[in-house]
XYZ file of C-alpha atoms in Angstrom:
307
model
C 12.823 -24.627 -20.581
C 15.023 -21.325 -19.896
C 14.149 -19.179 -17.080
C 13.226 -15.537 -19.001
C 15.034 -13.920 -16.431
C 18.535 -15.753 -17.265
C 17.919 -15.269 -20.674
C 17.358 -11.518 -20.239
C 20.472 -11.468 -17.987
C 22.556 -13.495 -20.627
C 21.497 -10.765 -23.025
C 22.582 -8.059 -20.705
C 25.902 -9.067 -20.404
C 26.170 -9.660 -24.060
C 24.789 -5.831 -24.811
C 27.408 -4.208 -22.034
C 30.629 -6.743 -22.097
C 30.409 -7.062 -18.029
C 28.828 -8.254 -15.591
C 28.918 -5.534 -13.208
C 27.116 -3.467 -16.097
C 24.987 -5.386 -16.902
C 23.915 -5.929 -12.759
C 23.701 -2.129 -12.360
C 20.977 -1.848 -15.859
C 19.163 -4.786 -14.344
C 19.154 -3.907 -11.039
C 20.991 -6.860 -9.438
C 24.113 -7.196 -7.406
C 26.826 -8.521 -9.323
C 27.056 -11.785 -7.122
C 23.197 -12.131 -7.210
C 23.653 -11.693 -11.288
C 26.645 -14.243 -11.599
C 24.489 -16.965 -9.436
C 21.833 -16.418 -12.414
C 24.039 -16.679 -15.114
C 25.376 -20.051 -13.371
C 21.927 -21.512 -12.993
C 21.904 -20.528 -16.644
C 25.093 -22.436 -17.882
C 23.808 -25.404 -15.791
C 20.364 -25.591 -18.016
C 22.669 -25.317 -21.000
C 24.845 -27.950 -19.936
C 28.022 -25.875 -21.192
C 29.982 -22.659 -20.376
C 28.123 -19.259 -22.087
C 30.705 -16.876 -20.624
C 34.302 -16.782 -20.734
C 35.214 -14.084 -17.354
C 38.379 -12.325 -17.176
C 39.634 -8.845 -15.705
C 38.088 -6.683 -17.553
C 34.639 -8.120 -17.909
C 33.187 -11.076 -19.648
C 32.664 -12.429 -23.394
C 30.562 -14.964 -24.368
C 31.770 -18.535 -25.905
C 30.187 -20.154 -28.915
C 27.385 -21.326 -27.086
C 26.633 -17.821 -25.466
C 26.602 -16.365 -28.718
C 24.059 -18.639 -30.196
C 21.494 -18.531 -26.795
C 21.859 -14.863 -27.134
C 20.680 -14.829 -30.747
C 17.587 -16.894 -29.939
C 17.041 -14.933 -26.313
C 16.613 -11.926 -28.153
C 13.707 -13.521 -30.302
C 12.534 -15.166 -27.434
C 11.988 -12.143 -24.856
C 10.490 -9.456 -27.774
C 8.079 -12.267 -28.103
C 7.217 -12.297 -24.685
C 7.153 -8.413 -24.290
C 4.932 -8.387 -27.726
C 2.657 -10.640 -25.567
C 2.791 -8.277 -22.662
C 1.443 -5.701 -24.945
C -1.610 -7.681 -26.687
C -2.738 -8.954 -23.191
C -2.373 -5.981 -21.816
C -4.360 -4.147 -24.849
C -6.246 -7.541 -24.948
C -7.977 -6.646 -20.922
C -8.031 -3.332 -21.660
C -4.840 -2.309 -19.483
C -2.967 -0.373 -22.208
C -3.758 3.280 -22.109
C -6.496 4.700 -20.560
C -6.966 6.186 -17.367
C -7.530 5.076 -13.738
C -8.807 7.709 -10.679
C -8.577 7.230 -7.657
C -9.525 9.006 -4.350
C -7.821 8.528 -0.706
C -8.060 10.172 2.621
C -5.047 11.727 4.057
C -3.895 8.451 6.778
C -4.534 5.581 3.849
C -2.549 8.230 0.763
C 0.162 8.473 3.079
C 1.175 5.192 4.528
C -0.844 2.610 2.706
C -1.777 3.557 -1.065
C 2.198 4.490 -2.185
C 3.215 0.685 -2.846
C 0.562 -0.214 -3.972
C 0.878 2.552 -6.960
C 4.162 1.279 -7.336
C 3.052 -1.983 -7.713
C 0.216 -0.999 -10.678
C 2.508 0.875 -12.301
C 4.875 -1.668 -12.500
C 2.174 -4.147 -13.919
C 0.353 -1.756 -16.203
C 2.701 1.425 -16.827
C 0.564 2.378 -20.102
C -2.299 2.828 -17.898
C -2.354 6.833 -16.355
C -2.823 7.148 -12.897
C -4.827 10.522 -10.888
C -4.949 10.563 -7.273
C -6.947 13.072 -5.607
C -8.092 13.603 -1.918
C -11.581 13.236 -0.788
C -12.122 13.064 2.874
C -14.927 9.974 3.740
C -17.852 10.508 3.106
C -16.782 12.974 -0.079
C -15.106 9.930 -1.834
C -18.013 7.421 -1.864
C -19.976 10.525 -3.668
C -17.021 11.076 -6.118
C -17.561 7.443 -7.363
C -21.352 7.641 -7.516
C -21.085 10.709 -9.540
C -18.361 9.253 -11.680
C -15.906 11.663 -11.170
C -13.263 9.053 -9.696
C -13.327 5.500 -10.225
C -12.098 3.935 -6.827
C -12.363 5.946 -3.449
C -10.592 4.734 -0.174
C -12.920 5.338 2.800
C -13.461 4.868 6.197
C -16.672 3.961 8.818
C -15.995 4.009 12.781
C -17.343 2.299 15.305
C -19.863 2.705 17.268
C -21.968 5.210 15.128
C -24.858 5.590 12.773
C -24.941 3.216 9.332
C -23.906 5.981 6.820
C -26.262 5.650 3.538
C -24.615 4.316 0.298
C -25.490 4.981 -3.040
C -27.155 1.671 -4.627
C -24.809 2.498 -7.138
C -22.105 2.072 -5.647
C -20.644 -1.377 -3.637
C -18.120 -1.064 -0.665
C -14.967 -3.486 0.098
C -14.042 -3.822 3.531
C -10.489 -4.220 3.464
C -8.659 -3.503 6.406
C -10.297 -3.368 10.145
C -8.466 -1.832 13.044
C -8.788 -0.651 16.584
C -8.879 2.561 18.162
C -6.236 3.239 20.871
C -5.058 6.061 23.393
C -2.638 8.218 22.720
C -1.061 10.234 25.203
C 2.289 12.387 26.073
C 5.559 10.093 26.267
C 5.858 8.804 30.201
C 2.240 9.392 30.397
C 0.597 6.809 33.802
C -2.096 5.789 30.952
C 0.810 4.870 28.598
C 2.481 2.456 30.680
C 1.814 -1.572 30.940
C 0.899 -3.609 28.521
C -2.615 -4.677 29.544
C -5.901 -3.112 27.868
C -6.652 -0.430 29.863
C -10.276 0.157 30.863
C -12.240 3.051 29.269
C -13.371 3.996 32.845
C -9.757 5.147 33.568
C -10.685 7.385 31.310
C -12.513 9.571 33.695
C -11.862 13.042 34.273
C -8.619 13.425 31.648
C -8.275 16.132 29.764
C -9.313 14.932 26.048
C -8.230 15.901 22.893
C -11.599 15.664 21.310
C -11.752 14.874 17.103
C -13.847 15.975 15.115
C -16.958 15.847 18.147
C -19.428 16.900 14.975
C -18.437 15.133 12.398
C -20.947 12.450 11.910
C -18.118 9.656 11.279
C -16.728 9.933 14.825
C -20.314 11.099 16.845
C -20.288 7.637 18.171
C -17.208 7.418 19.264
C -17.095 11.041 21.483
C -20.204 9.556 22.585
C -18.761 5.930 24.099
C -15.682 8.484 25.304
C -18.144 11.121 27.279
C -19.833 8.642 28.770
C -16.703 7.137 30.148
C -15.787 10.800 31.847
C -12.986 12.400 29.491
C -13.229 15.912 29.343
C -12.946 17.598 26.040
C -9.968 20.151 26.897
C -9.436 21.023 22.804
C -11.641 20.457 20.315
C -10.095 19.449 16.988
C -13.377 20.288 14.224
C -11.956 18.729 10.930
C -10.560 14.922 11.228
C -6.930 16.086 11.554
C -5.008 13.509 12.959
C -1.305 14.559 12.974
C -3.019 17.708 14.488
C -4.576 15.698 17.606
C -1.025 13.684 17.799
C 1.127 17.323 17.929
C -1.534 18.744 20.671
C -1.138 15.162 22.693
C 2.302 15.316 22.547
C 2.564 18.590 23.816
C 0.823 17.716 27.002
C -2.645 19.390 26.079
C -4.637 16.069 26.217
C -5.343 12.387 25.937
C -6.409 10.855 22.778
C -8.232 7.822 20.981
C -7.137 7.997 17.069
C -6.734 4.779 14.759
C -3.885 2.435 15.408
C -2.196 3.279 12.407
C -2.570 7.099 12.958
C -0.524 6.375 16.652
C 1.833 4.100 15.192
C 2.714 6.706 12.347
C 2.846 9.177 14.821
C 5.081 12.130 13.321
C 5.616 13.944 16.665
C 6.353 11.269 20.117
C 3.420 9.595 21.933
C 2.408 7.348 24.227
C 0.033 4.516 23.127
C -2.261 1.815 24.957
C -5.005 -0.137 23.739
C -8.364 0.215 25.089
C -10.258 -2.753 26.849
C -13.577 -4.093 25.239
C -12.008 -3.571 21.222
C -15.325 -1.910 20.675
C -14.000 1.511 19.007
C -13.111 0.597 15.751
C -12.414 1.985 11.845
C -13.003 -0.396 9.280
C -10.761 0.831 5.370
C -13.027 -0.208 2.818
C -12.633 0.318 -1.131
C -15.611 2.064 -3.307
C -16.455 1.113 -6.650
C -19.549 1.297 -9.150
C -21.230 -1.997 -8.881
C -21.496 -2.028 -12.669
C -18.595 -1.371 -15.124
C -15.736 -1.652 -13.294
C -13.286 -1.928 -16.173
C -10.165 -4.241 -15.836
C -7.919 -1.751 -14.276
C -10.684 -1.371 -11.687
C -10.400 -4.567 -11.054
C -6.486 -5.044 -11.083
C -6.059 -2.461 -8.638
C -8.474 -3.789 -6.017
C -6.889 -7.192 -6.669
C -3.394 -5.196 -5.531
C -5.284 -3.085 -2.558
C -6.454 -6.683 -0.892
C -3.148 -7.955 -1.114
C -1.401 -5.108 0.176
C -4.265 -3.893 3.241
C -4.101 -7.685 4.092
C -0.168 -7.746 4.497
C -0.923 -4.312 6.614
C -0.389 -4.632 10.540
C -3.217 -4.302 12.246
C -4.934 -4.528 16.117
C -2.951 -3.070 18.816
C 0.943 -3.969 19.936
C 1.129 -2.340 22.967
């Protein structure tokens, strides 16, 4: 059996008369090209190319591969198209819904990745801020919402109509000024030393991080700023300037757009757990391929402190 990828390749080189041409349409170096087009030649059991100086031209063999490679790949991209229309992945529409942190630095590959897979399918992405995009799905107006829960605080209700995916889990940690005293060492560092720092407090009424200001007042910080919409890169910029300590997810401090210090916290017990919304009933197949891509992707996604 030929590899579709050599074949394709073959056909390249046939189509542009080189094989640095045909590398650059494919998206290959030309060494990492000419090792497929060897591989190639060895299935065949004879030469398909004859290379010289100003490209490459294919031999008897060549010539007759190519003829059947070209039948054998608009098969397979016919195929593409009738599974594709087959599951329902060709056309339609697929909405989703993010939060700032998870749009920025964990949904773009994975985009890339559906789009790849599916390109006839049409892709929204809009911003709704947690709790907003469990609602959006419940109402129908999106079709997958990333979202967010900390711990500690109170369960937050969700729609029967709606199921959600846990799919990424991570702690909480400090943030602080570069050269910060809480910064340095690399053991957990006790909430109690804690006490009596200025503390850049986020979001204190919004009911998604109540129990956290909570566990952090009763471990003495001082609010010194209080940051009243969940504005991360905000409470990092404020930090950084010297105006405060912090306690943000890990991902937030190791995105970090302006310098910080970071430790993690002793106990784990502040936590944000990424889960997925969908309706529990009629998903739809590109529903259902894009969480397959989100578990993937959140799973490959560092998480826990590294400091």
């Amino acid at each position: 059996m030929y590899d579709p990828t050599r074949l394709a390749a073959l056909v390249a080189v046939a189509e542009s008369g080189s094989i640095t041409r045909a590398a650059e349409r494919l998206g290959y170096t030309p060494p990492a090209l000419s090792q497929q087009l060897a591989k190639l030649e060895r299935e065949a059991g004879t030469p398909l190319l004859v290379r010289h100086h100003r490209g490459a031209r294919l031999t008897g063999a060549g010539e007759l591969l190519v003829a059947r490679a070209r039948r054998v790949l608009d098969e397979l991209e016919q195929a593409r198209h009738e599974l594709a229309r087959l599951t329902g992945l060709a056309g339609g529409t697929l909405r989703l819904g993010t939060f700032q942190t998870a749009g920025v630095h964990l949904l773009p590959p994975v985009l890339s990745a559906f789009r790849r897979a599916h390109p006839d399918v049409e892709l929204t992405v809009s911003n709704h801020e947690p709790p907003a995009g469990v609602a959006a799905v419940a109402a129908g107006e999106i079709d997958l919402a990333l979202t967010h829960t900390y711990e500690p605080a109170e369960p937050v209700p969700v729609p029967s109509s709606v199921v959600l995916e846990p799919v990424l889990v991570e702690e909480l940690v400090l943030v602080t000024a570069p050269g910060h005293a809480l910064a340095e060492g690399n053991s957990r560092l006790p909430l109690s030393e804690l006490a009596g720092q200025p503390l850049i407090s986020m979001a204190p009424d919004h009911p998604a991080r109540q129990g956290v200001e909570a566990v952090l007042a009763r471990a003495g910080a001082t609010p010194a700023v209080l940051v009243e919409t969940p504005v991360y890169a905000l409470v990092c910029a404020l930090v950084s300037a010297g105006l405060g300590v912090g306690v943000v997810p890990e991902m937030v401090a190791r995105t970090a757009v302006t310098p910080v210090g970071t430790r993690a916290l002793e106990g784990g017990e502040l936590r944000r757990t990424i889960s997925v919304a969908r309706r529990a009933e009629g998903a739809g197949p590109a529903v259902d391929a894009f969480r397959a891509l989100l578990r993937g992707a959140f799973a490959k996604a560092p998480a826990g402190p590294r400091w």
